Tab-separated table of C-alpha atoms in Angstrom:
chain	number	residue	atom	x	y	z
A	21	MET	CA	23.975	38.227	-27.883
A	22	THR	CA	27.496	36.566	-27.327
A	23	ILE	CA	28.915	33.740	-24.859
A	24	ALA	CA	31.007	37.204	-23.070
A	25	ALA	CA	28.100	38.693	-23.077
A	26	ILE	CA	26.066	36.266	-20.812
A	27	LEU	CA	29.475	35.448	-18.874
A	28	PRO	CA	32.279	36.930	-18.891
A	29	THR	CA	35.616	35.467	-20.009
A	30	GLU	CA	37.152	35.316	-16.754
A	31	ALA	CA	34.456	33.813	-14.971
A	32	GLN	CA	33.854	31.604	-17.884
A	33	ARG	CA	36.934	30.167	-17.626
A	34	ALA	CA	36.906	30.016	-13.480
A	35	ILE	CA	33.887	27.487	-14.104
A	36	ARG	CA	36.127	25.197	-16.452
A	37	ASP	CA	38.822	25.166	-14.186
A	38	ASP	CA	36.220	24.215	-11.563
A	39	PHE	CA	36.044	20.407	-13.343
A	40	PRO	CA	38.944	18.409	-13.351
A	41	GLY	CA	37.998	16.317	-16.337
A	42	LEU	CA	38.101	19.054	-18.691
A	43	THR	CA	42.029	18.870	-19.581
A	44	PRO	CA	43.908	21.277	-21.412
A	45	GLY	CA	42.583	20.935	-25.317
A	46	TRP	CA	40.115	18.403	-24.840
A	47	HIS	CA	36.170	19.774	-26.135
A	48	TYR	CA	33.797	17.207	-24.138
A	49	LEU	CA	30.555	17.806	-25.803
A	50	ASP	CA	28.954	14.435	-24.235
A	51	SER	CA	27.129	16.106	-21.586
A	52	ALA	CA	24.017	14.587	-22.391
A	53	ALA	CA	25.182	11.408	-22.054
A	54	THR	CA	26.918	12.273	-18.552
A	55	ALA	CA	28.132	15.742	-17.183
A	56	GLN	CA	31.956	16.279	-16.074
A	57	LYS	CA	31.736	16.416	-12.350
A	58	PRO	CA	32.773	19.667	-10.328
A	59	GLN	CA	35.417	19.352	-7.649
A	60	SER	CA	33.188	20.668	-5.117
A	61	VAL	CA	31.393	17.513	-5.949
A	62	ILE	CA	34.594	15.561	-5.968
A	63	ASP	CA	35.386	16.723	-2.558
A	64	ALA	CA	31.888	15.815	-0.990
A	65	ILE	CA	32.158	12.531	-2.335
A	66	ALA	CA	35.169	11.859	-0.788
A	67	ARG	CA	34.790	13.168	2.319
A	68	GLY	CA	31.502	11.047	2.523
A	69	TYR	CA	33.955	8.174	1.883
A	70	GLY	CA	36.123	8.987	4.152
A	71	ALA	CA	35.890	11.040	7.199
A	72	ASP	CA	32.110	11.317	7.513
A	73	TYR	CA	31.610	7.772	6.443
A	74	ALA	CA	28.730	5.682	8.227
A	75	THR	CA	25.498	3.730	7.204
A	76	VAL	CA	22.096	5.500	8.105
A	77	HIS	CA	18.789	5.114	9.707
A	78	ARG	CA	20.052	2.163	11.969
A	79	GLY	CA	22.864	3.350	13.915
A	80	VAL	CA	22.467	5.596	17.344
A	81	TYR	CA	26.020	6.459	17.353
A	82	GLN	CA	27.197	9.797	16.446
A	83	ARG	CA	28.758	9.576	12.878
A	84	SER	CA	25.825	7.329	11.951
A	85	ALA	CA	23.248	10.121	12.921
A	86	ASP	CA	25.310	12.538	11.229
A	87	MET	CA	25.250	11.317	8.341
A	88	THR	CA	21.625	9.977	8.350
A	89	LEU	CA	21.352	14.052	8.868
A	90	ALA	CA	23.252	14.675	5.774
A	91	TYR	CA	21.184	11.931	3.905
A	92	GLU	CA	17.712	13.154	4.284
A	93	ALA	CA	19.191	16.844	3.882
A	94	ALA	CA	19.774	15.579	0.461
A	95	ARG	CA	16.149	14.364	-0.172
A	96	ARG	CA	15.283	17.918	0.998
A	97	ARG	CA	17.671	19.677	-1.574
A	98	VAL	CA	16.493	17.352	-4.771
A	99	ALA	CA	12.794	18.275	-3.481
A	100	GLY	CA	13.365	22.062	-3.121
A	101	PHE	CA	14.876	21.879	-5.972
A	102	ILE	CA	12.820	20.218	-8.701
A	103	GLY	CA	9.790	22.556	-6.279
A	104	ALA	CA	8.110	19.558	-4.678
A	105	ALA	CA	5.258	20.099	-1.874
A	106	HIS	CA	7.321	18.041	0.760
A	107	PRO	CA	10.642	16.078	0.928
A	108	ASP	CA	8.847	12.477	1.421
A	109	GLU	CA	7.497	12.582	-2.415
A	110	VAL	CA	10.976	12.155	-3.370
A	111	VAL	CA	12.264	8.898	-3.615
A	112	PHE	CA	15.860	8.231	-4.401
A	113	VAL	CA	16.360	5.801	-6.827
A	114	ARG	CA	19.684	4.359	-8.752
A	115	GLY	CA	18.663	6.850	-11.773
A	116	ALA	CA	15.630	7.811	-14.434
A	117	THR	CA	15.237	4.286	-15.412
A	118	GLU	CA	14.916	2.716	-12.305
A	119	GLY	CA	12.343	5.551	-11.621
A	120	ILE	CA	10.372	4.914	-14.633
A	121	ASN	CA	10.468	1.618	-14.018
A	122	LEU	CA	9.138	1.581	-10.152
A	123	VAL	CA	6.404	3.727	-11.299
A	124	ALA	CA	5.937	0.594	-14.094
A	125	GLN	CA	5.646	-1.776	-11.731
A	126	SER	CA	4.306	-0.179	-8.387
A	127	TRP	CA	1.883	1.881	-10.057
A	128	ALA	CA	0.989	0.850	-13.972
A	129	ALA	CA	0.820	-3.057	-13.097
A	130	MET	CA	-1.586	-2.124	-10.529
A	131	GLN	CA	-4.169	0.269	-12.256
A	132	LEU	CA	-3.369	-1.122	-15.953
A	133	GLN	CA	-6.141	-3.575	-17.048
A	134	PRO	CA	-6.535	-4.871	-20.570
A	135	GLY	CA	-8.626	-2.331	-22.779
A	136	ASP	CA	-6.122	0.539	-21.406
A	137	ARG	CA	-3.882	2.391	-22.942
A	138	ILE	CA	-0.654	4.375	-22.513
A	139	LEU	CA	0.265	7.176	-24.509
A	140	LEU	CA	4.210	7.505	-25.345
A	141	SER	CA	6.165	9.634	-28.436
A	142	GLN	CA	8.305	9.050	-31.066
A	143	LEU	CA	11.312	10.650	-29.565
A	144	GLU	CA	11.477	8.983	-26.171
A	145	HIS	CA	14.685	7.533	-25.036
A	146	HIS	CA	14.163	3.371	-24.660
A	147	SER	CA	13.940	3.620	-20.368
A	148	ASN	CA	10.953	5.473	-21.075
A	149	ILE	CA	9.593	2.812	-24.219
A	150	VAL	CA	10.488	-0.673	-22.627
A	151	PRO	CA	9.097	-0.563	-19.273
A	152	TRP	CA	5.517	0.851	-20.533
A	153	GLN	CA	6.216	-2.423	-23.079
A	154	ILE	CA	7.049	-4.862	-20.420
A	155	VAL	CA	4.034	-3.633	-18.176
A	156	ALA	CA	1.744	-3.747	-21.162
A	157	ALA	CA	2.190	-7.431	-22.036
A	158	LYS	CA	1.537	-8.011	-18.073
A	159	THR	CA	-1.622	-6.179	-17.975
A	160	GLY	CA	-3.162	-6.472	-21.408
A	161	ALA	CA	-2.650	-2.765	-22.261
A	162	ALA	CA	-2.045	-1.332	-25.455
A	163	ILE	CA	0.614	1.419	-26.281
A	164	ASP	CA	-0.397	4.393	-28.974
A	165	VAL	CA	2.677	6.540	-30.319
A	166	VAL	CA	2.287	10.296	-30.678
A	167	PRO	CA	3.995	11.658	-33.859
A	168	LEU	CA	6.408	14.179	-34.622
A	169	THR	CA	6.527	18.080	-35.608
A	170	VAL	CA	8.623	18.996	-38.442
A	171	ASP	CA	10.953	20.232	-36.202
A	172	HIS	CA	11.239	16.922	-34.603
A	173	GLY	CA	9.440	17.628	-31.387
A	174	ILE	CA	6.463	16.279	-29.610
A	175	ASP	CA	3.287	17.058	-31.521
A	176	LEU	CA	0.821	18.276	-29.057
A	177	ASP	CA	-1.924	18.986	-31.465
A	178	ALA	CA	-1.387	15.571	-32.237
A	179	MET	CA	-1.736	13.755	-28.631
A	180	ALA	CA	-4.753	16.448	-27.990
A	181	ALA	CA	-6.699	14.665	-31.219
A	182	MET	CA	-5.602	10.825	-30.315
A	183	ILE	CA	-6.022	10.912	-26.639
A	184	THR	CA	-8.986	9.285	-25.318
A	185	PRO	CA	-10.465	8.117	-21.778
A	186	ALA	CA	-8.875	4.436	-22.173
A	187	HIS	CA	-5.755	6.286	-21.671
A	188	LYS	CA	-4.604	5.731	-18.076
A	189	LEU	CA	-0.819	7.102	-18.020
A	190	VAL	CA	1.359	9.441	-20.947
A	191	ALA	CA	5.168	9.480	-20.681
A	192	LEU	CA	6.902	11.370	-22.114
A	193	ALA	CA	10.781	13.553	-22.322
A	194	HIS	CA	10.533	16.891	-20.834
A	195	VAL	CA	13.482	17.343	-23.511
A	196	SER	CA	14.856	14.978	-25.803
A	197	ASN	CA	18.251	13.265	-25.547
A	198	VAL	CA	18.672	13.637	-29.312
A	199	THR	CA	16.661	16.733	-30.671
A	200	GLY	CA	17.121	18.883	-27.826
A	201	ALA	CA	13.096	19.543	-28.279
A	202	VAL	CA	11.540	21.307	-25.181
A	203	LEU	CA	7.915	20.044	-23.994
A	204	ASP	CA	5.565	22.567	-23.338
A	205	ALA	CA	4.915	20.315	-20.104
A	206	ARG	CA	2.030	22.300	-18.947
A	207	ARG	CA	0.059	21.974	-22.083
A	208	ALA	CA	0.794	17.914	-22.160
A	209	ALA	CA	-0.374	17.730	-18.382
A	210	GLU	CA	-3.455	19.851	-19.427
A	211	ILE	CA	-3.977	17.352	-22.439
A	212	ALA	CA	-3.576	14.401	-20.211
A	213	HIS	CA	-5.856	15.395	-17.331
A	214	ARG	CA	-8.611	16.078	-19.715
A	215	VAL	CA	-9.083	12.147	-19.561
A	216	ASP	CA	-8.401	11.807	-16.135
A	217	ALA	CA	-4.885	9.934	-17.233
A	218	LYS	CA	-1.313	9.968	-14.959
A	219	LEU	CA	1.775	11.910	-16.898
A	220	LEU	CA	4.895	11.045	-16.180
A	221	LEU	CA	8.139	13.356	-17.602
A	222	ASP	CA	11.744	12.237	-18.238
A	223	GLY	CA	13.681	15.160	-16.933
A	224	CYS	CA	16.848	14.229	-17.514
A	225	GLN	CA	17.503	16.243	-20.018
A	226	ALA	CA	15.530	19.380	-18.371
A	227	VAL	CA	17.057	19.598	-14.835
A	228	PRO	CA	20.777	20.269	-16.053
A	229	ARG	CA	19.470	23.454	-17.759
A	230	ILE	CA	15.769	24.684	-16.942
A	231	ALA	CA	14.507	25.790	-13.461
A	232	LEU	CA	12.310	23.594	-12.516
A	233	ASP	CA	8.596	23.509	-10.425
A	234	VAL	CA	7.069	19.817	-11.021
A	235	GLN	CA	3.681	21.316	-9.186
A	236	ALA	CA	3.312	24.195	-11.634
A	237	LEU	CA	4.003	21.539	-14.866
A	238	GLY	CA	1.311	19.566	-13.651
A	239	CYS	CA	2.928	16.370	-13.856
A	240	ASP	CA	2.231	13.229	-12.070
A	241	PHE	CA	5.432	11.757	-11.980
A	242	TYR	CA	8.882	13.320	-12.510
A	243	VAL	CA	12.382	11.335	-12.948
A	244	LEU	CA	16.134	12.792	-12.786
A	245	SER	CA	19.439	11.436	-12.665
A	246	ALA	CA	21.998	12.853	-10.641
A	247	HIS	CA	25.180	12.355	-13.151
A	248	LYS	CA	23.577	14.196	-15.714
A	249	LEU	CA	23.281	17.265	-13.162
A	250	TYR	CA	27.078	16.883	-12.462
A	251	GLY	CA	26.694	14.583	-9.558
A	252	PRO	CA	27.736	11.218	-9.298
A	253	THR	CA	26.183	8.340	-11.214
A	254	GLY	CA	23.964	5.231	-9.400
A	255	ILE	CA	21.978	7.810	-8.108
A	256	GLY	CA	18.523	9.844	-8.894
A	257	ALA	CA	15.191	10.612	-8.150
A	258	LEU	CA	11.729	10.063	-8.432
A	259	TRP	CA	9.094	12.674	-7.758
A	260	ALA	CA	5.414	11.734	-7.448
A	261	ARG	CA	2.467	13.052	-6.030
A	262	ALA	CA	1.970	12.042	-2.186
A	263	GLY	CA	-1.457	10.433	-2.757
A	264	LEU	CA	-0.057	8.211	-5.422
A	265	LEU	CA	2.779	7.371	-3.675
A	266	ALA	CA	0.834	6.612	-0.728
A	267	ALA	CA	-1.380	4.299	-2.859
A	268	MET	CA	1.308	1.956	-4.362
A	269	PRO	CA	2.617	-1.121	-3.173
A	270	PRO	CA	6.470	-1.605	-2.417
A	271	TRP	CA	8.413	-2.459	-5.543
A	272	GLN	CA	11.465	-4.194	-3.818
A	273	GLY	CA	11.221	-6.004	-0.625
A	274	GLY	CA	14.458	-6.084	2.157
A	275	GLY	CA	15.747	-3.907	4.863
A	276	ALA	CA	14.570	-0.215	5.460
A	277	MET	CA	11.231	-0.482	3.639
A	278	ILE	CA	9.518	-2.124	6.247
A	279	ASP	CA	7.053	-1.453	9.080
A	280	ARG	CA	7.147	-4.665	11.188
A	281	VAL	CA	8.140	-8.137	9.745
A	282	SER	CA	7.373	-11.661	11.086
A	283	PHE	CA	6.309	-14.672	9.151
A	284	ALA	CA	2.627	-14.260	9.496
A	285	GLY	CA	3.075	-11.231	7.278
A	286	THR	CA	4.778	-7.657	7.012
A	287	THR	CA	3.847	-4.255	6.812
A	288	TYR	CA	5.298	-1.463	4.894
A	289	ALA	CA	7.258	1.541	6.099
A	290	PRO	CA	5.523	5.089	4.784
A	291	PRO	CA	6.820	6.875	1.930
A	292	PRO	CA	9.544	7.519	0.561
A	293	GLY	CA	11.239	4.649	2.584
A	294	ARG	CA	8.711	2.010	1.293
A	295	PHE	CA	10.431	2.100	-1.986
A	296	GLU	CA	14.148	2.260	-0.509
A	297	ALA	CA	14.747	-1.126	0.001
A	298	GLY	CA	18.531	-2.020	1.341
A	299	THR	CA	21.187	0.215	2.208
A	300	PRO	CA	21.211	3.234	-0.134
A	301	HIS	CA	23.058	4.713	-2.359
A	302	ILE	CA	24.317	7.583	1.028
A	303	VAL	CA	27.437	8.985	-0.470
A	304	GLY	CA	25.643	9.098	-3.898
A	305	ALA	CA	22.825	11.353	-2.164
A	306	VAL	CA	25.817	13.338	-0.554
A	307	GLY	CA	27.035	14.070	-4.369
A	308	PHE	CA	23.755	14.758	-5.471
A	309	ALA	CA	23.004	17.484	-2.819
A	310	ALA	CA	26.521	19.075	-3.673
A	311	ALA	CA	26.026	18.949	-7.330
A	312	ILE	CA	22.570	21.041	-6.948
A	313	ASP	CA	24.706	23.504	-4.491
A	314	TYR	CA	27.084	24.127	-7.461
A	315	VAL	CA	24.716	24.554	-10.269
A	316	GLU	CA	22.568	26.681	-8.022
A	317	ARG	CA	25.920	29.254	-7.251
A	318	ILE	CA	26.307	29.295	-11.311
A	319	GLY	CA	22.759	29.825	-11.798
A	320	LEU	CA	20.343	27.873	-14.152
A	321	SER	CA	19.056	30.874	-15.949
A	322	ARG	CA	22.978	31.494	-16.868
A	323	ILE	CA	23.549	27.803	-17.863
A	324	HIS	CA	20.219	27.670	-20.318
A	325	ALA	CA	21.187	31.260	-22.045
A	326	ILE	CA	24.946	29.868	-22.011
A	327	GLU	CA	23.763	26.610	-23.982
A	328	THR	CA	21.471	28.226	-25.585
A	329	GLU	CA	23.949	30.813	-27.451
A	330	LEU	CA	26.138	27.893	-28.287
A	331	VAL	CA	23.421	25.522	-29.731
A	332	ARG	CA	23.049	28.823	-31.831
A	333	GLU	CA	26.211	29.044	-32.803
A	334	ALA	CA	26.756	25.510	-33.755
A	335	ARG	CA	23.599	25.348	-35.963
A	336	ALA	CA	24.718	28.647	-37.719
A	337	ALA	CA	28.132	26.691	-38.704
A	338	LEU	CA	27.022	23.229	-39.399
A	339	SER	CA	24.023	24.643	-41.593
A	340	ARG	CA	26.969	26.038	-43.806
A	341	VAL	CA	28.642	22.577	-44.283
A	342	ASN	CA	27.761	20.542	-47.495
A	343	ALA	CA	25.458	17.456	-47.586
A	344	LEU	CA	24.090	18.324	-43.958
A	345	ARG	CA	21.065	17.753	-42.081
A	346	LEU	CA	20.575	19.177	-38.840
A	347	PHE	CA	17.625	17.371	-36.588
A	348	GLY	CA	15.377	19.185	-34.051
A	349	PRO	CA	14.162	22.553	-33.346
A	350	ALA	CA	16.426	26.149	-33.875
A	351	ASP	CA	16.095	26.509	-29.829
A	352	ALA	CA	16.824	22.756	-28.720
A	353	ALA	CA	17.862	22.946	-25.157
A	354	GLY	CA	21.774	22.283	-24.865
A	355	ILE	CA	21.829	19.460	-28.201
A	356	VAL	CA	22.731	19.546	-31.511
A	357	SER	CA	22.174	16.658	-33.454
A	358	PHE	CA	23.710	16.207	-37.136
A	359	ALA	CA	24.065	13.703	-40.392
A	360	ILE	CA	26.457	14.236	-43.211
A	361	GLU	CA	25.445	12.396	-46.139
A	362	GLY	CA	27.445	9.439	-47.464
A	363	VAL	CA	29.422	9.369	-43.153
A	364	HIS	CA	28.805	7.158	-40.706
A	365	PRO	CA	28.205	9.046	-37.403
A	366	HIS	CA	30.938	6.702	-36.123
A	367	ASP	CA	33.521	7.925	-38.715
A	368	ILE	CA	32.705	11.589	-37.768
A	369	ALA	CA	33.260	10.811	-33.880
A	370	THR	CA	36.475	9.091	-34.407
A	371	ILE	CA	38.358	11.859	-36.816
A	372	LEU	CA	36.700	14.498	-34.582
A	373	ASP	CA	37.957	12.491	-31.403
A	374	GLU	CA	41.769	12.538	-33.112
A	375	GLY	CA	41.415	16.196	-32.500
A	376	GLY	CA	40.705	16.294	-29.331
A	377	VAL	CA	36.655	16.625	-29.535
A	378	ALA	CA	34.561	14.444	-27.964
A	379	ILE	CA	30.605	13.588	-29.221
A	380	ARG	CA	28.086	11.236	-29.564
A	381	ALA	CA	27.424	9.034	-31.795
A	382	GLY	CA	24.686	5.872	-32.682
A	383	HIS	CA	21.259	5.808	-31.982
A	384	HIS	CA	21.128	7.355	-28.547
A	385	CYS	CA	19.006	4.402	-27.085
A	386	ALA	CA	16.139	5.945	-29.157
A	387	GLN	CA	15.995	3.534	-32.201
A	388	PRO	CA	12.135	4.955	-32.907
A	389	LEU	CA	13.089	7.875	-33.003
A	390	MET	CA	15.806	7.020	-35.674
A	391	ASP	CA	13.178	5.239	-37.697
A	392	ALA	CA	11.239	8.240	-37.333
A	393	LEU	CA	13.974	10.551	-38.986
A	394	GLY	CA	15.127	8.288	-42.003
A	395	VAL	CA	18.424	7.114	-40.616
A	396	THR	CA	20.069	4.601	-38.395
A	397	ALA	CA	21.974	7.248	-36.256
A	398	THR	CA	23.291	10.347	-35.649
A	399	ALA	CA	26.450	12.660	-34.661
A	400	ARG	CA	25.459	14.475	-31.288
A	401	ALA	CA	27.357	17.213	-29.614
A	402	SER	CA	25.641	18.854	-26.269
A	403	PHE	CA	26.704	21.421	-24.142
A	404	GLY	CA	27.256	22.185	-20.367
A	405	ALA	CA	27.664	24.887	-17.861
A	406	TYR	CA	31.711	24.526	-19.087
A	407	SER	CA	31.184	24.889	-22.251
A	408	ASP	CA	32.430	28.138	-24.425
A	409	ALA	CA	32.734	29.268	-27.893
A	410	SER	CA	35.988	27.252	-28.373
A	411	ASP	CA	34.220	23.987	-27.852
A	412	VAL	CA	32.059	25.363	-30.845
A	413	ALA	CA	34.821	26.446	-33.295
A	414	ALA	CA	36.558	22.797	-32.760
A	415	LEU	CA	33.730	21.195	-33.630
A	416	ILE	CA	33.264	22.694	-36.999
A	417	ASP	CA	37.338	22.661	-37.615
A	418	GLY	CA	36.831	19.331	-36.985
A	419	ILE	CA	33.607	18.717	-39.062
A	420	ASN	CA	35.891	20.571	-42.417
A	421	ARG	CA	38.400	17.775	-41.705
A	422	VAL	CA	35.445	15.308	-42.035
A	423	THR	CA	34.430	16.423	-45.122
A	424	ARG	CA	37.686	16.944	-46.657
A	425	ILE	CA	38.520	13.258	-45.744
A	426	PHE	CA	34.918	12.083	-47.294
A	427	GLY	CA	35.308	14.963	-49.742
């Protein structure tokens, strides 16, 4: 199959035209870090900070009431998009990192004891490692690490063999931000629940490209960031099962998360308000909802098909480059990571940038994975809904220039 077969050239061009950041001659291949924003999202944010702006949950005047309705409508929009049973299971946070820290401090810090264990994998982002190290040090729990498969995914056979009743939490990436490997989340949930452990999934790379139903996946917590879903920075969501949220104490104190405050003591609002202290990122939520609207107009199945084909084309072309090593599975979701022997990834990225191709180079906030791969860094090209065959062609032209310079 070709890109044109998935999306006619005219329709493909129309998608690219929706993104003012995609200037002519510039090939953006860093969507795994952050996605470009469509004009509809930019317009929604501009209206939110302009004619529609007011605070939420406090004012009795009409504009505040209208903005409160828009803010809570955004929560319902996110809940529907990820398959939550009820909007109150969705907590707005600054991003996936804050969502993981919230679970670590409000659930894990209260539940874990000396002798308990946390299970992670070798390919996790630092945001899904460091919060658990902090809570383990606080509670006396220990961390175990699931190894990788030969194509750099999470080895669920190894996970099944090593998990024990002492494991109270499993935290895994739904899609790796380095290798693009897609986790069999249902099986991971079955393995975790076999010993009554809770499963948290980092969905940052999955949500922009894979249709999601958190209930069907069987996980207990799910985190995502809006900015990787063509939405604004500074906002994301934590989904958790209602019973878990109801039993979790507040993580931060202040306004909006209270029921009644006195110097004798304070009672707290029910979830999700209990976890949203202070004035929220009101306009960010509006932009988040607009991003979901945009993605659903294109269709996640179409976006995934486009990215899958681009990954296939890029891997096929890169595999023909001498001394180039590819990481991750052949069916990686939207991401291609590679290294060229004798050339630092930063040099690769710099030379590509001179030709108008933007990729990411470094450890990608996954240093334990770099250790497992036997490298200090990789070059990473990542695709989005707006990517097309010209981006792959420009990438390969740039890589050929790199090999000529360092040949």
